[in-house]
Amino acid sequence: MKAMTEQRSELGPRKTAVLRAIVEEYVRSGEPVGSETIAESSALGVSSATIRNEMAALEELGYLTHPHTSAGRIPTDAGYRHYVDSLPAHGKLREQQRRAIAGFFAEAILDLEDVLKGSVQLLGRLTQYAGLAVPPSASEEPIVRVELVDMGPSVMVLVIGQHGRVDKRVIDRPPDVDAAVIADAEDRARDLRGATYADAQARLLQLAVEGPPAQHDLMLHVAQTLRESAEPEHGAHVVVGGVSNLADEAQIWRRETVRRLFEALERENEMLRVLDDIRSASDELSVTIGTEHPSTGRWDASLVTAPFRSGDATIGTIGVVGPTRMDYLSAMASVRAVAQRLSELATEIGK
């Protein structure tokens, strides 16, 4: 989220190269980085004394900080931001990541909610951070079809949304309802195609009143299925996966930070607000680093998120959350690739 960051002067090529080397070494090791380490591990072709001078200048500019217990430096949020902004626009996936994503979506079923649950777990495995997703809102999703499945002593109400949502409810078969009544009620429910879940409830109540008495209870049960889908616990929410990866980070990431982030993940409304803020600021892949947002600043965390779409319409968000000491290149490539595959799947479902 570049707009949220303080404007700073551009760095020259050597300072940029030194900063990049420090970020990548710190991400790898988790330890403050000294000039000797950069001189030995990088191909900058300058002495450790020269690197030490550049590090001092980067610290003065606010890109590095100097922990009092160490001679080495670590990146600040501004340092991470400069590093992220200098990365290639479309970083490549590692071959293992590419195969994992291709394999997952090759077996994905046409139920977007279930695919999202698997996608956040997939991102957790690919990045070793926690995966997050905000599914499409049920109340605003257009209905593709309503089915009433005759199961003998019971009837299954099946509602399929345009973005892949599938809601079902099994009810006791109402008295005096035969197969012909069920088939006719299903035929009348075709009028709901294209209506949102919210609008369809009112239409169903009208169909129940105006239709044959034998269909009255069936229509009310369909309306109840839609109403339950739009209740808060089924409405806007965050799908989370791979949270245990954050616990693994506690060895090298401040335990208090881990605790705060766990609490935020449990307080779903707070995480929804953060993700909504990020989505409002950008309609493409977004990286939010630490103090760039009040909440991520409190957590000392970074979020990498991207929207996924059905056609041209943005319908949800997918991403990862982890420490500011994040492998941004890998996280960005993974989130971008998964968001793209989700968009392709959602668009196919919506046809």
mmCIF file of C-alpha atoms in Angstrom:
data_model
loop_
_atom_site.group_PDB
_atom_site.id
_atom_site.type_symbol
_atom_site.label_atom_id
_atom_site.label_comp_id
_atom_site.label_asym_id
_atom_site.label_seq_id
_atom_site.Cartn_x
_atom_site.Cartn_y
_atom_site.Cartn_z
ATOM 1 C CA MET A 1 0.000 0.000 0.000
ATOM 2 C CA LYS A 2 2.357 2.681 -1.251
ATOM 3 C CA ALA A 3 -0.089 5.482 -0.615
ATOM 4 C CA MET A 4 0.100 4.841 3.123
ATOM 5 C CA THR A 5 3.883 5.098 3.289
ATOM 6 C CA GLU A 6 5.935 8.212 3.931
ATOM 7 C CA GLN A 7 7.582 9.592 0.810
ATOM 8 C CA ARG A 8 11.348 9.163 0.946
ATOM 9 C CA SER A 9 14.159 10.065 -1.395
ATOM 10 C CA GLU A 10 15.176 7.566 -4.052
ATOM 11 C CA LEU A 11 18.212 5.451 -3.284
ATOM 12 C CA GLY A 12 21.146 5.052 -5.631
ATOM 13 C CA PRO A 13 21.950 1.644 -7.168
ATOM 14 C CA ARG A 14 24.522 0.653 -4.528
ATOM 15 C CA LYS A 15 22.363 1.560 -1.534
ATOM 16 C CA THR A 16 19.453 -0.288 -3.163
ATOM 17 C CA ALA A 17 21.655 -3.374 -3.669
ATOM 18 C CA VAL A 18 22.911 -3.263 -0.072
ATOM 19 C CA LEU A 19 19.387 -2.868 1.294
ATOM 20 C CA ARG A 20 18.151 -5.764 -0.827
ATOM 21 C CA ALA A 21 21.001 -7.982 0.381
ATOM 22 C CA ILE A 22 20.277 -7.109 4.024
ATOM 23 C CA VAL A 23 16.543 -7.793 3.694
ATOM 24 C CA GLU A 24 17.110 -11.157 2.024
ATOM 25 C CA GLU A 25 19.754 -12.205 4.545
ATOM 26 C CA TYR A 26 17.581 -11.142 7.488
ATOM 27 C CA VAL A 27 14.573 -12.990 6.071
ATOM 28 C CA ARG A 28 16.766 -16.068 5.690
ATOM 29 C CA SER A 29 18.486 -16.001 9.084
ATOM 30 C CA GLY A 30 16.325 -13.946 11.401
ATOM 31 C CA GLU A 31 19.495 -12.408 12.843
ATOM 32 C CA PRO A 32 20.741 -8.798 12.578
ATOM 33 C CA VAL A 33 23.006 -8.493 9.548
ATOM 34 C CA GLY A 34 26.573 -7.170 9.651
ATOM 35 C CA SER A 35 28.658 -5.656 6.866
ATOM 36 C CA GLU A 36 31.034 -8.636 6.805
ATOM 37 C CA THR A 37 28.153 -11.021 6.132
ATOM 38 C CA ILE A 38 26.975 -8.931 3.177
ATOM 39 C CA ALA A 39 30.511 -8.599 1.807
ATOM 40 C CA GLU A 40 31.002 -12.375 1.944
ATOM 41 C CA SER A 41 27.560 -13.515 0.744
ATOM 42 C CA SER A 42 26.689 -10.924 -1.909
ATOM 43 C CA ALA A 43 28.270 -10.132 -5.259
ATOM 44 C CA LEU A 44 28.474 -6.396 -4.672
ATOM 45 C CA GLY A 45 32.213 -6.320 -5.271
ATOM 46 C CA VAL A 46 32.964 -3.741 -2.578
ATOM 47 C CA SER A 47 34.699 -3.940 0.779
ATOM 48 C CA SER A 48 32.984 -4.469 4.103
ATOM 49 C CA ALA A 49 34.054 -0.935 5.071
ATOM 50 C CA THR A 50 32.192 0.497 2.076
ATOM 51 C CA ILE A 51 29.131 -1.608 2.917
ATOM 52 C CA ARG A 52 29.355 -0.438 6.525
ATOM 53 C CA ASN A 53 29.236 3.185 5.345
ATOM 54 C CA GLU A 54 26.234 2.450 3.126
ATOM 55 C CA MET A 55 24.476 0.708 6.023
ATOM 56 C CA ALA A 56 25.034 3.749 8.233
ATOM 57 C CA ALA A 57 23.554 5.975 5.533
ATOM 58 C CA LEU A 58 20.556 3.651 5.109
ATOM 59 C CA GLU A 59 19.993 3.758 8.861
ATOM 60 C CA GLU A 60 20.097 7.558 8.844
ATOM 61 C CA LEU A 61 17.518 7.559 6.022
ATOM 62 C CA GLY A 62 15.240 5.285 8.064
ATOM 63 C CA TYR A 63 15.534 2.084 6.030
ATOM 64 C CA LEU A 64 17.501 0.146 8.653
ATOM 65 C CA THR A 65 17.574 0.080 12.417
ATOM 66 C CA HIS A 66 20.343 -0.894 14.799
ATOM 67 C CA PRO A 67 19.313 -3.191 17.690
ATOM 68 C CA HIS A 68 21.255 -2.057 20.753
ATOM 69 C CA THR A 69 22.320 -5.624 21.588
ATOM 70 C CA SER A 70 23.892 -6.273 18.178
ATOM 71 C CA ALA A 71 26.388 -4.752 15.797
ATOM 72 C CA GLY A 72 24.183 -5.760 12.848
ATOM 73 C CA ARG A 73 21.199 -4.013 11.281
ATOM 74 C CA ILE A 74 17.660 -5.102 10.516
ATOM 75 C CA PRO A 75 15.181 -3.586 8.030
ATOM 76 C CA THR A 76 12.509 -1.118 9.143
ATOM 77 C CA ASP A 77 9.024 -1.091 7.627
ATOM 78 C CA ALA A 78 10.326 1.557 5.194
ATOM 79 C CA GLY A 79 13.187 -0.748 4.283
ATOM 80 C CA TYR A 80 10.819 -3.609 3.560
ATOM 81 C CA ARG A 81 8.616 -1.261 1.519
ATOM 82 C CA HIS A 82 11.512 -0.102 -0.646
ATOM 83 C CA TYR A 83 12.534 -3.739 -1.135
ATOM 84 C CA VAL A 84 9.001 -4.837 -2.087
ATOM 85 C CA ASP A 85 8.569 -1.959 -4.516
ATOM 86 C CA SER A 86 11.829 -2.919 -6.250
ATOM 87 C CA LEU A 87 10.748 -6.531 -6.828
ATOM 88 C CA PRO A 88 9.690 -7.711 -10.321
ATOM 89 C CA ALA A 89 6.046 -6.988 -11.107
ATOM 90 C CA HIS A 90 5.352 -10.687 -11.638
ATOM 91 C CA GLY A 91 7.737 -12.863 -9.669
ATOM 92 C CA LYS A 92 8.063 -16.479 -10.699
ATOM 93 C CA LEU A 93 6.846 -19.381 -8.610
ATOM 94 C CA ARG A 94 9.259 -22.070 -7.575
ATOM 95 C CA GLU A 95 8.625 -25.286 -9.477
ATOM 96 C CA GLN A 96 7.372 -27.016 -6.328
ATOM 97 C CA GLN A 97 4.883 -24.199 -5.717
ATOM 98 C CA ARG A 98 3.697 -24.260 -9.320
ATOM 99 C CA ARG A 99 3.049 -28.009 -9.184
ATOM 100 C CA ALA A 100 1.222 -27.740 -5.859
ATOM 101 C CA ILE A 101 -1.117 -25.016 -7.161
ATOM 102 C CA ALA A 102 -1.765 -26.826 -10.442
ATOM 103 C CA GLY A 103 -2.466 -30.089 -8.613
ATOM 104 C CA PHE A 104 -4.872 -28.486 -6.151
ATOM 105 C CA PHE A 105 -6.974 -26.712 -8.793
ATOM 106 C CA ALA A 106 -6.979 -29.748 -11.088
ATOM 107 C CA GLU A 107 -8.953 -31.552 -8.370
ATOM 108 C CA ALA A 108 -11.020 -28.561 -7.176
ATOM 109 C CA ILE A 109 -14.778 -29.084 -7.024
ATOM 110 C CA LEU A 110 -17.258 -26.451 -8.213
ATOM 111 C CA ASP A 111 -18.082 -25.198 -4.717
ATOM 112 C CA LEU A 112 -16.194 -21.966 -4.173
ATOM 113 C CA GLU A 113 -16.541 -21.985 -0.388
ATOM 114 C CA ASP A 114 -14.899 -25.413 -0.168
ATOM 115 C CA VAL A 115 -12.230 -24.372 -2.682
ATOM 116 C CA LEU A 116 -11.442 -21.301 -0.548
ATOM 117 C CA LYS A 117 -10.983 -23.468 2.535
ATOM 118 C CA GLY A 118 -8.507 -25.574 0.602
ATOM 119 C CA SER A 119 -6.839 -22.502 -0.934
ATOM 120 C CA VAL A 120 -5.939 -20.908 2.419
ATOM 121 C CA GLN A 121 -4.454 -24.219 3.554
ATOM 122 C CA LEU A 122 -2.547 -24.395 0.267
ATOM 123 C CA LEU A 123 -1.163 -20.873 0.754
ATOM 124 C CA GLY A 124 -0.185 -21.790 4.298
ATOM 125 C CA ARG A 125 1.850 -24.734 2.996
ATOM 126 C CA LEU A 126 3.411 -22.733 0.151
ATOM 127 C CA THR A 127 4.483 -19.743 2.246
ATOM 128 C CA GLN A 128 4.641 -21.066 5.831
ATOM 129 C CA TYR A 129 2.454 -18.137 6.932
ATOM 130 C CA ALA A 130 -1.288 -18.087 7.697
ATOM 131 C CA GLY A 131 -3.641 -18.069 4.705
ATOM 132 C CA LEU A 132 -6.705 -15.796 4.700
ATOM 133 C CA ALA A 133 -9.735 -15.468 2.444
ATOM 134 C CA VAL A 134 -12.945 -13.449 2.409
ATOM 135 C CA PRO A 135 -15.613 -15.352 0.427
ATOM 136 C CA PRO A 136 -18.331 -13.696 -1.670
ATOM 137 C CA SER A 137 -21.242 -12.324 0.363
ATOM 138 C CA ALA A 138 -24.097 -14.829 0.395
ATOM 139 C CA SER A 139 -26.873 -12.232 0.516
ATOM 140 C CA GLU A 140 -25.630 -10.494 -2.654
ATOM 141 C CA GLU A 141 -24.842 -13.637 -4.673
ATOM 142 C CA PRO A 142 -27.154 -14.282 -7.659
ATOM 143 C CA ILE A 143 -28.918 -17.640 -7.684
ATOM 144 C CA VAL A 144 -28.216 -20.011 -10.558
ATOM 145 C CA ARG A 145 -30.835 -22.596 -9.715
ATOM 146 C CA VAL A 146 -32.995 -24.123 -6.998
ATOM 147 C CA GLU A 147 -33.572 -27.868 -6.875
ATOM 148 C CA LEU A 148 -36.027 -29.887 -4.819
ATOM 149 C CA VAL A 149 -34.790 -33.472 -4.656
ATOM 150 C CA ASP A 150 -37.376 -36.161 -3.831
ATOM 151 C CA MET A 151 -35.809 -38.481 -1.224
ATOM 152 C CA GLY A 152 -38.885 -40.496 -0.268
ATOM 153 C CA PRO A 153 -39.775 -39.545 3.319
ATOM 154 C CA SER A 154 -37.775 -36.309 2.983
ATOM 155 C CA VAL A 155 -36.992 -33.582 0.466
ATOM 156 C CA MET A 156 -33.586 -31.969 -0.067
ATOM 157 C CA VAL A 157 -33.603 -28.249 -0.848
ATOM 158 C CA LEU A 158 -30.523 -27.375 -2.944
ATOM 159 C CA VAL A 159 -29.657 -23.764 -3.829
ATOM 160 C CA ILE A 160 -26.694 -23.022 -6.100
ATOM 161 C CA GLY A 161 -25.198 -19.531 -6.335
ATOM 162 C CA GLN A 162 -23.472 -17.957 -9.314
ATOM 163 C CA HIS A 163 -20.102 -17.804 -7.529
ATOM 164 C CA GLY A 164 -20.132 -21.476 -6.604
ATOM 165 C CA ARG A 165 -22.004 -21.296 -3.300
ATOM 166 C CA VAL A 166 -23.998 -24.446 -2.545
ATOM 167 C CA ASP A 167 -26.570 -24.495 0.265
ATOM 168 C CA LYS A 168 -28.648 -27.538 1.086
ATOM 169 C CA ARG A 169 -31.209 -28.495 3.683
ATOM 170 C CA VAL A 170 -33.049 -31.777 4.174
ATOM 171 C CA ILE A 171 -36.631 -31.446 5.422
ATOM 172 C CA ASP A 172 -39.348 -33.906 6.339
ATOM 173 C CA ARG A 173 -41.709 -34.392 3.418
ATOM 174 C CA PRO A 174 -44.860 -32.310 4.075
ATOM 175 C CA PRO A 175 -48.163 -34.234 4.184
ATOM 176 C CA ASP A 176 -49.999 -34.754 0.882
ATOM 177 C CA VAL A 177 -46.930 -33.781 -1.173
ATOM 178 C CA ASP A 178 -46.263 -36.228 -3.995
ATOM 179 C CA ALA A 179 -43.591 -36.269 -6.687
ATOM 180 C CA ALA A 180 -45.714 -34.150 -9.043
ATOM 181 C CA VAL A 181 -46.123 -31.404 -6.423
ATOM 182 C CA ILE A 182 -42.365 -31.367 -5.795
ATOM 183 C CA ALA A 183 -41.606 -31.177 -9.530
ATOM 184 C CA ASP A 184 -44.122 -28.351 -10.048
ATOM 185 C CA ALA A 185 -42.736 -26.380 -7.078
ATOM 186 C CA GLU A 186 -39.222 -26.737 -8.464
ATOM 187 C CA ASP A 187 -40.453 -25.501 -11.846
ATOM 188 C CA ARG A 188 -41.994 -22.385 -10.262
ATOM 189 C CA ALA A 189 -38.762 -21.751 -8.336
ATOM 190 C CA ARG A 190 -36.977 -21.242 -11.665
ATOM 191 C CA ASP A 191 -38.266 -17.671 -11.510
ATOM 192 C CA LEU A 192 -35.599 -17.104 -8.825
ATOM 193 C CA ARG A 193 -32.743 -17.452 -11.310
ATOM 194 C CA GLY A 194 -30.671 -14.263 -11.290
ATOM 195 C CA ALA A 195 -32.192 -12.958 -8.046
ATOM 196 C CA THR A 196 -29.858 -12.442 -5.086
ATOM 197 C CA TYR A 197 -30.259 -14.577 -1.990
ATOM 198 C CA ALA A 198 -31.720 -11.539 -0.197
ATOM 199 C CA ASP A 199 -34.257 -10.681 -2.906
ATOM 200 C CA ALA A 200 -35.263 -14.311 -3.464
ATOM 201 C CA GLN A 201 -36.583 -14.644 0.084
ATOM 202 C CA ALA A 202 -39.327 -12.067 -0.557
ATOM 203 C CA ARG A 203 -40.197 -13.699 -3.886
ATOM 204 C CA LEU A 204 -40.521 -17.106 -2.247
ATOM 205 C CA LEU A 205 -42.957 -15.797 0.348
ATOM 206 C CA GLN A 206 -45.039 -14.431 -2.525
ATOM 207 C CA LEU A 207 -44.847 -17.756 -4.373
ATOM 208 C CA ALA A 208 -45.947 -19.560 -1.192
ATOM 209 C CA VAL A 209 -49.022 -17.321 -0.842
ATOM 210 C CA GLU A 210 -50.027 -17.273 -4.501
ATOM 211 C CA GLY A 211 -49.316 -20.906 -5.374
ATOM 212 C CA PRO A 212 -51.190 -24.156 -4.745
ATOM 213 C CA PRO A 213 -51.679 -24.908 -1.024
ATOM 214 C CA ALA A 214 -49.748 -28.183 -1.378
ATOM 215 C CA GLN A 215 -46.620 -26.207 -2.340
ATOM 216 C CA HIS A 216 -46.911 -23.659 0.480
ATOM 217 C CA ASP A 217 -44.639 -25.416 2.979
ATOM 218 C CA LEU A 218 -42.059 -26.327 0.319
ATOM 219 C CA MET A 219 -41.648 -22.675 -0.684
ATOM 220 C CA LEU A 220 -41.290 -21.618 2.948
ATOM 221 C CA HIS A 221 -38.568 -24.225 3.454
ATOM 222 C CA VAL A 222 -36.658 -22.870 0.438
ATOM 223 C CA ALA A 223 -36.986 -19.360 1.897
ATOM 224 C CA GLN A 224 -35.692 -20.623 5.253
ATOM 225 C CA THR A 225 -32.670 -22.188 3.539
ATOM 226 C CA LEU A 226 -31.794 -18.820 1.995
ATOM 227 C CA ARG A 227 -32.420 -16.978 5.267
ATOM 228 C CA GLU A 228 -30.059 -19.274 7.185
ATOM 229 C CA SER A 229 -27.383 -18.750 4.527
ATOM 230 C CA ALA A 230 -27.562 -14.982 5.007
ATOM 231 C CA GLU A 231 -27.343 -15.077 8.826
ATOM 232 C CA PRO A 232 -24.212 -13.513 10.384
ATOM 233 C CA GLU A 233 -22.385 -16.782 10.882
ATOM 234 C CA HIS A 234 -22.872 -17.526 7.193
ATOM 235 C CA GLY A 235 -22.349 -13.919 6.017
ATOM 236 C CA ALA A 236 -19.131 -11.944 5.684
ATOM 237 C CA HIS A 237 -16.393 -13.885 7.396
ATOM 238 C CA VAL A 238 -12.712 -14.751 7.152
ATOM 239 C CA VAL A 239 -11.574 -18.232 6.172
ATOM 240 C CA VAL A 240 -8.236 -18.961 7.863
ATOM 241 C CA GLY A 241 -5.720 -21.769 7.329
ATOM 242 C CA GLY A 242 -2.186 -22.611 8.384
ATOM 243 C CA VAL A 243 -2.299 -20.614 11.635
ATOM 244 C CA SER A 244 0.081 -23.134 13.211
ATOM 245 C CA ASN A 245 2.781 -21.710 10.906
ATOM 246 C CA LEU A 246 2.746 -18.521 12.991
ATOM 247 C CA ALA A 247 3.401 -20.528 16.143
ATOM 248 C CA ASP A 248 6.445 -22.010 14.435
ATOM 249 C CA GLU A 249 7.709 -18.453 13.888
ATOM 250 C CA ALA A 250 7.580 -17.711 17.627
ATOM 251 C CA GLN A 251 11.183 -18.883 18.039
ATOM 252 C CA ILE A 252 12.452 -15.938 15.989
ATOM 253 C CA TRP A 253 9.483 -13.585 16.033
ATOM 254 C CA ARG A 254 8.395 -11.758 19.169
ATOM 255 C CA ARG A 255 6.005 -13.943 21.156
ATOM 256 C CA GLU A 256 3.901 -10.929 22.110
ATOM 257 C CA THR A 257 3.428 -10.183 18.410
ATOM 258 C CA VAL A 258 2.303 -13.753 17.776
ATOM 259 C CA ARG A 259 -0.179 -13.526 20.639
ATOM 260 C CA ARG A 260 -1.673 -10.283 19.313
ATOM 261 C CA LEU A 261 -2.021 -11.688 15.819
ATOM 262 C CA PHE A 262 -3.698 -14.844 17.118
ATOM 263 C CA GLU A 263 -6.173 -12.642 18.983
ATOM 264 C CA ALA A 264 -6.835 -10.625 15.826
ATOM 265 C CA LEU A 265 -7.539 -13.781 13.851
ATOM 266 C CA GLU A 266 -10.020 -14.805 16.534
ATOM 267 C CA ARG A 267 -11.674 -11.357 16.399
ATOM 268 C CA GLU A 268 -13.035 -11.855 12.917
ATOM 269 C CA ASN A 269 -14.619 -8.405 12.626
ATOM 270 C CA GLU A 270 -11.256 -6.700 13.176
ATOM 271 C CA MET A 271 -9.581 -8.773 10.487
ATOM 272 C CA LEU A 272 -12.502 -8.108 8.130
ATOM 273 C CA ARG A 273 -12.093 -4.358 8.641
ATOM 274 C CA VAL A 274 -8.383 -4.548 7.875
ATOM 275 C CA LEU A 275 -8.947 -6.591 4.729
ATOM 276 C CA ASP A 276 -11.735 -4.238 3.647
ATOM 277 C CA ASP A 277 -9.419 -1.223 4.126
ATOM 278 C CA ILE A 278 -6.737 -2.890 2.025
ATOM 279 C CA ARG A 279 -9.197 -3.896 -0.692
ATOM 280 C CA SER A 280 -10.567 -0.325 -0.830
ATOM 281 C CA ALA A 281 -7.059 1.055 -1.363
ATOM 282 C CA SER A 282 -6.111 -1.299 -4.199
ATOM 283 C CA ASP A 283 -7.899 -3.551 -6.678
ATOM 284 C CA GLU A 284 -4.743 -5.524 -7.440
ATOM 285 C CA LEU A 285 -2.190 -7.467 -5.405
ATOM 286 C CA SER A 286 -1.373 -5.449 -2.291
ATOM 287 C CA VAL A 287 1.380 -5.659 0.306
ATOM 288 C CA THR A 288 0.711 -3.957 3.655
ATOM 289 C CA ILE A 289 3.757 -3.755 5.905
ATOM 290 C CA GLY A 290 3.638 -3.121 9.634
ATOM 291 C CA THR A 291 2.858 0.505 10.458
ATOM 292 C CA GLU A 292 1.340 1.165 7.025
ATOM 293 C CA HIS A 293 -1.950 0.189 8.683
ATOM 294 C CA PRO A 294 -2.808 0.814 12.363
ATOM 295 C CA SER A 295 -3.710 -2.830 12.987
ATOM 296 C CA THR A 296 -0.762 -4.447 11.203
ATOM 297 C CA GLY A 297 1.425 -1.909 13.002
ATOM 298 C CA ARG A 298 0.201 -3.196 16.369
ATOM 299 C CA TRP A 299 0.814 -6.765 15.262
ATOM 300 C CA ASP A 300 4.233 -6.056 13.691
ATOM 301 C CA ALA A 301 2.854 -8.067 10.774
ATOM 302 C CA SER A 302 2.522 -7.890 6.996
ATOM 303 C CA LEU A 303 -0.402 -8.837 4.777
ATOM 304 C CA VAL A 304 -0.105 -9.892 1.139
ATOM 305 C CA THR A 305 -3.547 -9.971 -0.477
ATOM 306 C CA ALA A 306 -5.182 -10.043 -3.883
ATOM 307 C CA PRO A 307 -8.780 -9.909 -5.094
ATOM 308 C CA PHE A 308 -10.363 -12.742 -7.009
ATOM 309 C CA ARG A 309 -13.065 -12.160 -9.566
ATOM 310 C CA SER A 310 -15.955 -13.678 -11.447
ATOM 311 C CA GLY A 311 -15.626 -12.107 -14.882
ATOM 312 C CA ASP A 312 -14.960 -8.423 -14.251
ATOM 313 C CA ALA A 313 -16.615 -8.335 -10.811
ATOM 314 C CA THR A 314 -14.454 -8.586 -7.684
ATOM 315 C CA ILE A 315 -16.127 -11.098 -5.382
ATOM 316 C CA GLY A 316 -13.580 -11.857 -2.633
ATOM 317 C CA THR A 317 -10.055 -11.593 -1.269
ATOM 318 C CA ILE A 318 -7.268 -14.149 -0.756
ATOM 319 C CA GLY A 319 -3.889 -13.683 0.917
ATOM 320 C CA VAL A 320 -1.458 -14.436 3.721
ATOM 321 C CA VAL A 321 -0.466 -12.789 6.994
ATOM 322 C CA GLY A 322 2.899 -13.202 8.661
ATOM 323 C CA PRO A 323 5.789 -11.320 10.256
ATOM 324 C CA THR A 324 7.244 -8.231 8.614
ATOM 325 C CA ARG A 325 10.354 -10.423 8.267
ATOM 326 C CA MET A 326 8.594 -12.143 5.377
ATOM 327 C CA ASP A 327 9.776 -13.795 2.193
ATOM 328 C CA TYR A 328 7.843 -11.237 0.159
ATOM 329 C CA LEU A 329 8.877 -12.484 -3.272
ATOM 330 C CA SER A 330 7.565 -15.997 -2.573
ATOM 331 C CA ALA A 331 4.441 -14.766 -0.771
ATOM 332 C CA MET A 332 3.529 -12.342 -3.546
ATOM 333 C CA ALA A 333 4.039 -14.913 -6.311
ATOM 334 C CA SER A 334 1.980 -17.529 -4.434
ATOM 335 C CA VAL A 335 -0.913 -15.196 -3.600
ATOM 336 C CA ARG A 336 -1.017 -13.808 -7.140
ATOM 337 C CA ALA A 337 -1.074 -17.301 -8.676
ATOM 338 C CA VAL A 338 -3.780 -18.635 -6.342
ATOM 339 C CA ALA A 339 -5.940 -15.517 -6.851
ATOM 340 C CA GLN A 340 -5.662 -15.956 -10.609
ATOM 341 C CA ARG A 341 -6.718 -19.613 -10.455
ATOM 342 C CA LEU A 342 -9.619 -18.733 -8.127
ATOM 343 C CA SER A 343 -10.756 -16.077 -10.595
ATOM 344 C CA GLU A 344 -10.664 -18.583 -13.454
ATOM 345 C CA LEU A 345 -12.668 -21.087 -11.405
ATOM 346 C CA ALA A 346 -15.235 -18.517 -10.220
ATOM 347 C CA THR A 347 -15.689 -17.217 -13.768
ATOM 348 C CA GLU A 348 -16.218 -20.762 -15.066
ATOM 349 C CA ILE A 349 -18.765 -21.481 -12.313
ATOM 350 C CA GLY A 350 -20.625 -18.255 -13.070
ATOM 351 C CA LYS A 351 -21.166 -19.016 -16.781
#
